[in-house]
Short mmCIF file of C-alpha atoms in Angstrom, two decimals:
data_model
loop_
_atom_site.label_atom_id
_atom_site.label_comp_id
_atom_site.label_asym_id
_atom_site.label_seq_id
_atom_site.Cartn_x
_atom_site.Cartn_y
_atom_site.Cartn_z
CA UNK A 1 8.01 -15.11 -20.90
CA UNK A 2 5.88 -12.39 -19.55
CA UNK A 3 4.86 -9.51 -21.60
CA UNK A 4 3.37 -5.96 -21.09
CA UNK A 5 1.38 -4.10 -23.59
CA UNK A 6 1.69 0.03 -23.23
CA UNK A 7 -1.28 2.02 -25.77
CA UNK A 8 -0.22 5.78 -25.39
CA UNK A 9 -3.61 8.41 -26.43
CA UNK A 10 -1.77 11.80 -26.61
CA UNK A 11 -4.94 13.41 -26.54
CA UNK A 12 -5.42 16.43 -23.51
CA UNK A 13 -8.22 18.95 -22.91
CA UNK A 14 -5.38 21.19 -21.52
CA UNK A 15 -1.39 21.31 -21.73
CA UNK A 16 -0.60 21.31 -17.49
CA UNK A 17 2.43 24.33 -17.79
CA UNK A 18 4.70 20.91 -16.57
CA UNK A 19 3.98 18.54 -18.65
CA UNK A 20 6.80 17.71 -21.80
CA UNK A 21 5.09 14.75 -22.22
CA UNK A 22 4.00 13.56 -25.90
CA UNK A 23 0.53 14.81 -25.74
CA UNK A 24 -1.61 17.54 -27.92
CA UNK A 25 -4.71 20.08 -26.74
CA UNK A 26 -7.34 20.70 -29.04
CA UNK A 27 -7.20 17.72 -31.30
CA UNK A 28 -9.57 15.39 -29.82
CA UNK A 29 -11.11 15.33 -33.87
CA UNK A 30 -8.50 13.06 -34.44
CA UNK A 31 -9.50 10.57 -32.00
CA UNK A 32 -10.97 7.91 -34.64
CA UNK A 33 -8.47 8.29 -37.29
CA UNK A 34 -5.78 7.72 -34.34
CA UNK A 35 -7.99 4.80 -33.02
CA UNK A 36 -7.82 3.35 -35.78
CA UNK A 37 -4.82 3.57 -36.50
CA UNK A 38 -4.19 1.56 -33.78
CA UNK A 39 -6.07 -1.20 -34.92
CA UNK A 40 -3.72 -1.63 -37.94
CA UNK A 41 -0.59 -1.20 -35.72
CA UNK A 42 -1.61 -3.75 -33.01
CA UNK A 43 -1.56 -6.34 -36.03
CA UNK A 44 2.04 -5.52 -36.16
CA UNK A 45 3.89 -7.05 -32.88
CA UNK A 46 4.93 -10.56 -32.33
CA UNK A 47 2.52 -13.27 -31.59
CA UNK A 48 2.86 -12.83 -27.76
CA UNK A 49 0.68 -13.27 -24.94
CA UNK A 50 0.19 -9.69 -22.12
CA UNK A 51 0.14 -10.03 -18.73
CA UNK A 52 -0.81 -6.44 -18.49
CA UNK A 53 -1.95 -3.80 -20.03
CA UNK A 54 -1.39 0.19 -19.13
CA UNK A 55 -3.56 3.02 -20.96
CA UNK A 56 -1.45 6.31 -20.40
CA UNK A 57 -1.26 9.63 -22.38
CA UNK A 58 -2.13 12.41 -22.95
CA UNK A 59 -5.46 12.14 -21.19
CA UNK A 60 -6.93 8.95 -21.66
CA UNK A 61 -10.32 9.61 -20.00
CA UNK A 62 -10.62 12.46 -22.39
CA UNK A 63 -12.44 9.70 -25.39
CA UNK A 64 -16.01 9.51 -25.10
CA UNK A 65 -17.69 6.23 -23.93
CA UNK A 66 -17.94 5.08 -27.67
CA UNK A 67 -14.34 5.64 -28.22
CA UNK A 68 -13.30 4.13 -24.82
CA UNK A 69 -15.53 0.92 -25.72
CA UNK A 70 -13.72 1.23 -29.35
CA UNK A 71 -10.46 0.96 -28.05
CA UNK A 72 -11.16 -2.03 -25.47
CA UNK A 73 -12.36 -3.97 -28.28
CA UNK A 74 -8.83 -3.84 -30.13
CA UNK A 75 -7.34 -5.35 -27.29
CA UNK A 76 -9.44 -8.06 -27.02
CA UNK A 77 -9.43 -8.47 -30.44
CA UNK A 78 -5.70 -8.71 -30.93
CA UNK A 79 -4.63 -9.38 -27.41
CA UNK A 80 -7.49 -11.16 -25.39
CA UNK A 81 -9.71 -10.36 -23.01
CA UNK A 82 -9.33 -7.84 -21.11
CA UNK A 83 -10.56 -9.16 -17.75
CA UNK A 84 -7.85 -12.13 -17.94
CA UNK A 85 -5.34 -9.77 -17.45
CA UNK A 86 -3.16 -9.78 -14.24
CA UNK A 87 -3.59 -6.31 -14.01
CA UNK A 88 -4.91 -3.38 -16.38
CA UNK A 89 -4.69 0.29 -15.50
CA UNK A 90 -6.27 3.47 -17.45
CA UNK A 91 -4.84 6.80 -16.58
CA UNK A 92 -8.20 9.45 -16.31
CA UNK A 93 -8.13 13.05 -15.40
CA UNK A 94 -10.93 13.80 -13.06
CA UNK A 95 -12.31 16.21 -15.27
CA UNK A 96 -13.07 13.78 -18.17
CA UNK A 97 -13.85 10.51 -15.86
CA UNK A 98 -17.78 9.95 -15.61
CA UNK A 99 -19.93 7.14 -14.73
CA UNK A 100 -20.76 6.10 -18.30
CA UNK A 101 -17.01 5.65 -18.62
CA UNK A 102 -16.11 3.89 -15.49
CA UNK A 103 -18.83 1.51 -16.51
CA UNK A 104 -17.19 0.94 -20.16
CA UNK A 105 -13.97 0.27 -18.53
CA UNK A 106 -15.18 -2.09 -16.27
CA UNK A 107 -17.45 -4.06 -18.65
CA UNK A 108 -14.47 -4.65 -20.36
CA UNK A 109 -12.16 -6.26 -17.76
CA UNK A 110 -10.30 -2.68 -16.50
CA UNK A 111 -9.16 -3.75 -12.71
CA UNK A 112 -7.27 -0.33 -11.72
CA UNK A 113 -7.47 3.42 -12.33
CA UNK A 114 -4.65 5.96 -12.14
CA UNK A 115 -6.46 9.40 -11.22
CA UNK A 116 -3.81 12.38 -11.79
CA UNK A 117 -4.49 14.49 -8.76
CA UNK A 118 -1.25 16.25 -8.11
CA UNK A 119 -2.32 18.76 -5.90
CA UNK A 120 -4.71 19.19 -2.97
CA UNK A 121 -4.98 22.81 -3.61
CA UNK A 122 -7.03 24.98 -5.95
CA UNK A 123 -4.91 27.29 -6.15
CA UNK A 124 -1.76 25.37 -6.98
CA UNK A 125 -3.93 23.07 -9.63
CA UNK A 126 -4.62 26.06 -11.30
CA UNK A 127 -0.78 27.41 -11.18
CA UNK A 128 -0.29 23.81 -13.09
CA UNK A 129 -2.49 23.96 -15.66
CA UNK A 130 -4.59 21.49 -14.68
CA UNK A 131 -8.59 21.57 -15.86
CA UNK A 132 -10.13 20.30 -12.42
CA UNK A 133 -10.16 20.82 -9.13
CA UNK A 134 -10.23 19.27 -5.53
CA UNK A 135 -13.82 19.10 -5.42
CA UNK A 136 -13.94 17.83 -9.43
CA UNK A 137 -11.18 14.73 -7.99
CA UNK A 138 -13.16 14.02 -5.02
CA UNK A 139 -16.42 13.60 -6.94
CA UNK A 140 -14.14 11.32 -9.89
CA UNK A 141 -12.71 9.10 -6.89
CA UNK A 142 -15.97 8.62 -5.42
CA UNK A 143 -17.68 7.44 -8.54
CA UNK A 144 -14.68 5.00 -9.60
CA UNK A 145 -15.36 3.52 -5.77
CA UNK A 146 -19.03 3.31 -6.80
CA UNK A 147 -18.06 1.82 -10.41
CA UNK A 148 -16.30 -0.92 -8.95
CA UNK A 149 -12.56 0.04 -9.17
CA UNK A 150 -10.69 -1.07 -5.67
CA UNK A 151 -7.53 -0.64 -6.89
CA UNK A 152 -6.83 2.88 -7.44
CA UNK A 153 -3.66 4.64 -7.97
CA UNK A 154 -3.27 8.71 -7.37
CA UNK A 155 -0.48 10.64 -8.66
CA UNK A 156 0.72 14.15 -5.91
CA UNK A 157 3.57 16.36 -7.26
CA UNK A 158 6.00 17.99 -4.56
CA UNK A 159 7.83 20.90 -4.96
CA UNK A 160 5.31 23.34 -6.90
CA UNK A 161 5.72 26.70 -6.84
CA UNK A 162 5.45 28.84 -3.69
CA UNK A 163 4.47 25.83 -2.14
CA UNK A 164 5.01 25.05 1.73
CA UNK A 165 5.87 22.32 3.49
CA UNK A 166 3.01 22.57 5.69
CA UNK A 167 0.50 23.24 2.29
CA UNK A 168 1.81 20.18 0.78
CA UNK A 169 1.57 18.09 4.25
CA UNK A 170 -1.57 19.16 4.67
CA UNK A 171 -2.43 17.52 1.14
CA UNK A 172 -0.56 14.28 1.49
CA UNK A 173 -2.76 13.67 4.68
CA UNK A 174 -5.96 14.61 3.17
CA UNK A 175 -5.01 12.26 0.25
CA UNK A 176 -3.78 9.38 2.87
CA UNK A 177 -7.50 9.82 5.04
CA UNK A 178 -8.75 8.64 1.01
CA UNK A 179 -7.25 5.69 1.30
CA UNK A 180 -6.37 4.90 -2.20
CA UNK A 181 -4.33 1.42 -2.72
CA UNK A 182 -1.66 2.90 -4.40
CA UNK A 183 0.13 6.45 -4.17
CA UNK A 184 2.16 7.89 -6.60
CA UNK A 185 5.02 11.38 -5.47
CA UNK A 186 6.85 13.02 -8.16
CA UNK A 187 9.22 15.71 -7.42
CA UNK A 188 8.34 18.56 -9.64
CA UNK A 189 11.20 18.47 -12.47
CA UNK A 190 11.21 21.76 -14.62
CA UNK A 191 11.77 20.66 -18.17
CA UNK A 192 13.02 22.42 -21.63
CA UNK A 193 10.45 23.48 -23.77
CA UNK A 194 7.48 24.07 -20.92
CA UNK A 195 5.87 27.27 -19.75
CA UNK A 196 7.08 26.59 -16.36
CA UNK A 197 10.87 26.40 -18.21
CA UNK A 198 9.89 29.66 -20.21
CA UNK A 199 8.36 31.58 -16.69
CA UNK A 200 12.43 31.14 -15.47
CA UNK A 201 10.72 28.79 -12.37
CA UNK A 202 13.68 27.03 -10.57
CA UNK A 203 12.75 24.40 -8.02
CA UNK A 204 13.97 24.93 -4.07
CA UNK A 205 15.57 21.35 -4.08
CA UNK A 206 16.22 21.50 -0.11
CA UNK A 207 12.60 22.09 0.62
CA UNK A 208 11.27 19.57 -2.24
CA UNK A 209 13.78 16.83 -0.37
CA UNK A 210 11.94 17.48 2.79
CA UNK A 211 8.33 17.24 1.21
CA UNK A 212 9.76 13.33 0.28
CA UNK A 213 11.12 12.83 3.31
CA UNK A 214 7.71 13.64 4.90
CA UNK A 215 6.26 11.53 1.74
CA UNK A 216 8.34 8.70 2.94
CA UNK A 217 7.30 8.61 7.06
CA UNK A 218 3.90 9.26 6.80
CA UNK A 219 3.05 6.74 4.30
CA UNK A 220 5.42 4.69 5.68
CA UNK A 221 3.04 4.90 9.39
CA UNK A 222 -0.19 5.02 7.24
CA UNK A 223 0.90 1.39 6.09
CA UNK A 224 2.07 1.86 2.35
CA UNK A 225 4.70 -0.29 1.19
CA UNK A 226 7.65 2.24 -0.32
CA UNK A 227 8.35 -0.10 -2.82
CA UNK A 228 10.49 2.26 -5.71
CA UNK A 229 11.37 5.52 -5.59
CA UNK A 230 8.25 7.24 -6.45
CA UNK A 231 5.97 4.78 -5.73
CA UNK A 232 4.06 3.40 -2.25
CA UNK A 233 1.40 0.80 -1.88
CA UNK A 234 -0.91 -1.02 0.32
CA UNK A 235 0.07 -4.81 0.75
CA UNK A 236 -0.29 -6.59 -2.32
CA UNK A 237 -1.12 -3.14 -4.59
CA UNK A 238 1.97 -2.88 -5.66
CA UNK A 239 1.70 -2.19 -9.82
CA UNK A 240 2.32 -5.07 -11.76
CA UNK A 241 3.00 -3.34 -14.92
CA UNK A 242 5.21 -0.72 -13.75
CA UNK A 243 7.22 -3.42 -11.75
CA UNK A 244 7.74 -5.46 -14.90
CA UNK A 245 9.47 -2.76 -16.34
CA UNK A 246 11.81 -2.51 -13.67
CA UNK A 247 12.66 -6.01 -14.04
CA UNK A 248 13.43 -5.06 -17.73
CA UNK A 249 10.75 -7.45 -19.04
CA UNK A 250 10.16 -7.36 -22.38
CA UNK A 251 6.87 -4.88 -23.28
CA UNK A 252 4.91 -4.39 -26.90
CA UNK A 253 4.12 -0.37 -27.04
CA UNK A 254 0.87 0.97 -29.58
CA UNK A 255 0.64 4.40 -30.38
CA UNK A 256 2.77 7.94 -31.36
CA UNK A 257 5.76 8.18 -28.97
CA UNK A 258 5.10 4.62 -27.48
CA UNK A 259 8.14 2.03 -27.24
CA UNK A 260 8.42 -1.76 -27.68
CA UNK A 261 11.39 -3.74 -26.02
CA UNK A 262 11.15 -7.40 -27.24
CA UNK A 263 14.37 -9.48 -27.70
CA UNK A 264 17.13 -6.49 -26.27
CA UNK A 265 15.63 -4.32 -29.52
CA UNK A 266 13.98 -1.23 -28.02
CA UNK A 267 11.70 0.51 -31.07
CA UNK A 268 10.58 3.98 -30.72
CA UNK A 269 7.46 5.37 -32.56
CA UNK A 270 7.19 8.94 -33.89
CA UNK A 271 6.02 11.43 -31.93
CA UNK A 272 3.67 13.04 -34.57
CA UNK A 273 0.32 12.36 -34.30
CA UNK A 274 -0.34 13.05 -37.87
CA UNK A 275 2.66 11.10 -39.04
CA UNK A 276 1.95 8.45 -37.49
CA UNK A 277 -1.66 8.09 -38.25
CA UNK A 278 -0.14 8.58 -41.72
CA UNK A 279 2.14 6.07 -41.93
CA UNK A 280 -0.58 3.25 -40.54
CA UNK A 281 -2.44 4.19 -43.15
CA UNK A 282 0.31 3.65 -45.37
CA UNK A 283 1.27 0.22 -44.01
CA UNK A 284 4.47 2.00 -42.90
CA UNK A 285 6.25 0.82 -39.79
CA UNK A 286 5.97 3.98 -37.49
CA UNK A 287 9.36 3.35 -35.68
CA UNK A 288 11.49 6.42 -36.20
CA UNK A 289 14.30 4.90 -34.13
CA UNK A 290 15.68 1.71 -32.60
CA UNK A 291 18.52 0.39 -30.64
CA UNK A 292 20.23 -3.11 -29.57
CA UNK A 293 21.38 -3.52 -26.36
CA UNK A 294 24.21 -5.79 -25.66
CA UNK A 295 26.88 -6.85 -23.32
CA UNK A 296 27.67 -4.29 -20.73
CA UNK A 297 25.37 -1.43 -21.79
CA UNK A 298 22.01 -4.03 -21.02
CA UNK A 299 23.12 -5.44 -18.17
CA UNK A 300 23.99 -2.23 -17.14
CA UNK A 301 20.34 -1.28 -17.69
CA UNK A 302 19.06 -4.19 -16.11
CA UNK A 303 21.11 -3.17 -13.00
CA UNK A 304 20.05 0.47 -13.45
CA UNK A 305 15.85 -0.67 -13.25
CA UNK A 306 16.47 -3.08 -10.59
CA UNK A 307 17.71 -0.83 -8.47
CA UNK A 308 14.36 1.90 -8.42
CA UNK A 309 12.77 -0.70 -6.47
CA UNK A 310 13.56 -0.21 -2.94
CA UNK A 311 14.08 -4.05 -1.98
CA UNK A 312 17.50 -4.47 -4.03
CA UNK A 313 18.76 -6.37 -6.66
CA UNK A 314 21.16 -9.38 -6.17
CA UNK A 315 23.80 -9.10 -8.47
CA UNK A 316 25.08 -11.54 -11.38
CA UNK A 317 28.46 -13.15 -11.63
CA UNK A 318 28.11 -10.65 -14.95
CA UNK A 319 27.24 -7.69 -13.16
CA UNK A 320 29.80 -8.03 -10.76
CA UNK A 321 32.52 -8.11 -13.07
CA UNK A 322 31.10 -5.39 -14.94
CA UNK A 323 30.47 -2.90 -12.31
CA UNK A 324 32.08 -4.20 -9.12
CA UNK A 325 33.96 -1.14 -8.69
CA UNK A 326 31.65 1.64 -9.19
CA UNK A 327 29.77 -0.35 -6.94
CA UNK A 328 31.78 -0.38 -4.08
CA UNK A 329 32.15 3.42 -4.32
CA UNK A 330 28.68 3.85 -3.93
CA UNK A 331 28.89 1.29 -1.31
CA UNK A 332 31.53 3.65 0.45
CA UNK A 333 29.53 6.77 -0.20
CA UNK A 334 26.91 5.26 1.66
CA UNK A 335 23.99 6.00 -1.17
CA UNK A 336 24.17 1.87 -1.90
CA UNK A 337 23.97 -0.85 0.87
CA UNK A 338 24.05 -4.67 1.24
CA UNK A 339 21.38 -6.16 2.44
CA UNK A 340 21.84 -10.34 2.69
CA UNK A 341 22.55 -11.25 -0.60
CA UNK A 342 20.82 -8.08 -2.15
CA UNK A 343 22.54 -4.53 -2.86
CA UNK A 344 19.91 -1.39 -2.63
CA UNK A 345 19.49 2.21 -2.23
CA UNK A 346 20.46 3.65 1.14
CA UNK A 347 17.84 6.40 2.38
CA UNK A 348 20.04 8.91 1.09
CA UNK A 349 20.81 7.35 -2.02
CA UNK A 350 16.40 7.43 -2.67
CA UNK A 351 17.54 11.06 -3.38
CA UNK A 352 20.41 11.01 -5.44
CA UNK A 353 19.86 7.73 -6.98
CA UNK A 354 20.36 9.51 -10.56
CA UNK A 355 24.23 9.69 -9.29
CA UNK A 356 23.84 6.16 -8.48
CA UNK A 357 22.57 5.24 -12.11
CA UNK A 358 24.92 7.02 -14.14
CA UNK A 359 27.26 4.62 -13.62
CA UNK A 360 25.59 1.73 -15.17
CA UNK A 361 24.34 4.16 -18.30
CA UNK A 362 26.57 4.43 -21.38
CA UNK A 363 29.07 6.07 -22.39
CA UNK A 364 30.95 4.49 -19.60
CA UNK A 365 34.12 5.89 -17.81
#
């Protein structure tokens, strides 16, 4: 059975005034205690083999070389090489991604790069938070050409604030002319605990549904495969880890905050950097929570992944007895639709497919 290994660094230069993610500023000093606490934890998971590997934070391309080169060699130590992977992705920050790096990462086996963009505009990069700008990226994405990375993913946010449809259209094409083999759009969700959530910023919903409709069409022309909600690629760069998860394959996850889902048991690690750099040290499992999924609520779950990517699901004889009739309401609200054998979002449903996945989400009506 396949198997994808997730290492979360929760390391940033800068909080982005979006971000709720489980990531720190300003405590890069902890980088080797943390990196090695990884070491010890990786010794922890079942004996099974990865088929991929994803690097994601935090700000992964914030280590240095050293520490980069560190980390690869506790995968390969505990996991394999590397470069026998299907497919293995580091998220970088242009900021923080330099030639010495790129090199690291490719010396080891690293096949694809996630760059977080998010905006083609200096001024709205700086509303965010974020450390670069367009210039910084363009220099990054050039160099990870140069460095040998042909499979390149770049994340764009739509819906910032005070931002046009014509500013963000204007980005999306730039970004397009770039050709990158995989593009990643996020509507820009305002979440508890943020600066943008403590500024009283409110999203215009009926404009950010236009900038994915645009999303959708141009990409669509521009030959990118809309392959899951968020997510377009050029033939045969579709992600291999990401779409693993939506198959609800089973994954090992290393690192604060980072889940493992092996045998319908879903473990989650503590958040705390220092706890859980504590508690490896310890010998301490760093799991502050885990659940068992059974019955209706996983198959439910199964259904509910299945259904982000855009070709459809086809249902079991379980499923269908399970959730045949919330089903066939969506079916009548026209946000699901049959297609041969397989049921799958309807365009409209793309943008109220939360609605859609409620229903197959405990508690259950």
């Amino acid at each position: 059975m396949k198997t994808a290994l997730y290492i979360h660094l929760p390391f940033c230069k800068q909080k982005c005034n979006y971000c709720d993610f489980a990531s720190f500023a300003g405590r890069e000093d902890m980088i080797p205690a943390y990196l090695a606490a990884l070491e010890k934890e990786a010794t922890f998971p079942p004996a099974l083999m990865v088929q991929t590997l994803y690097v994601g934070g935090g700000t992964p391309s914030l280590l240095s070389a050293a520490q980069l080169r560190t980390l690869c060699g506790i995968v390969r130590r505990w996991f394999g090489a590397i470069s026998s992977l299907e497919e293995s992705t580091l998220e970088a920050n242009p900021e923080s991604l330099t030639a010495d790096k790129i090199h690291v990462l490719r010396e080891a086996g690293f096949n694809r790069l996630s760059l977080g963009l998010q905006s083609f505009n200096d001024k709205e990069l700086k509303k965010l938070g974020r450390v670069h700008d367009v210039k910084t990226f363009l220099q990054a994405f050039e160099q990870a050409r140069e460095g040998g990375f042909f499979n390149i993913n770049v994340d764009l946010i739509a819906g910032l604030p005070e931002q046009t449809l014509e500013q963000f259209v204007d980005g999306l094409e730039k970004l397009i002319a770039l050709r990158p083999e995989h593009i990643s759009v996020y509507g820009l969700q305002i979440e508890e605990g943020t600066p943008f959530y403590a500024q009283g910023i409110v999203c215009d919903q009926v404009l950010m549904r236009r900038m994915l409709e645009e999303t959708h069409w141009r990409l669509r022309k521009a030959g990118y495969h809309h392959y899951e909600i968020s997510n377009f690629a050029l033939p045969g760069y579709e992600a291999k880890h990401n779409t693993h998860y939506w198959n609800n394959g089973e994954y090992i996850g290393l690192g604060s905050s980072a889940a493992s889902y092996i045998n319908g048991c879903r473990r989650q690690n503590t958040p705390d950097v220092q706890e859980y750099i504590r508690r490896m040290e310890a010998g301490e499992s760093p799991a502050v929570s885990s659940e068992t999924l059974t019955g209706k609520a996983r198959e439910g779950e199964t259904l509910m992944l299945g259904l982000r990517k855009l070709d459809g699901v086809e249902l079991t004889p379980a499923q269908k007895a399970l959730f045949g009739k919330e089903i066939e309401r969506h079916l009548r609200r026209g946000l699901l639709e049959k297609d041969g054998k397989k049921i799958k979002l309807s365009f409209e449903g793309m943008f109220l497919a939360n609605e859609v996945f409620c229903s197959f989400v405990a508690p259950f009506d």
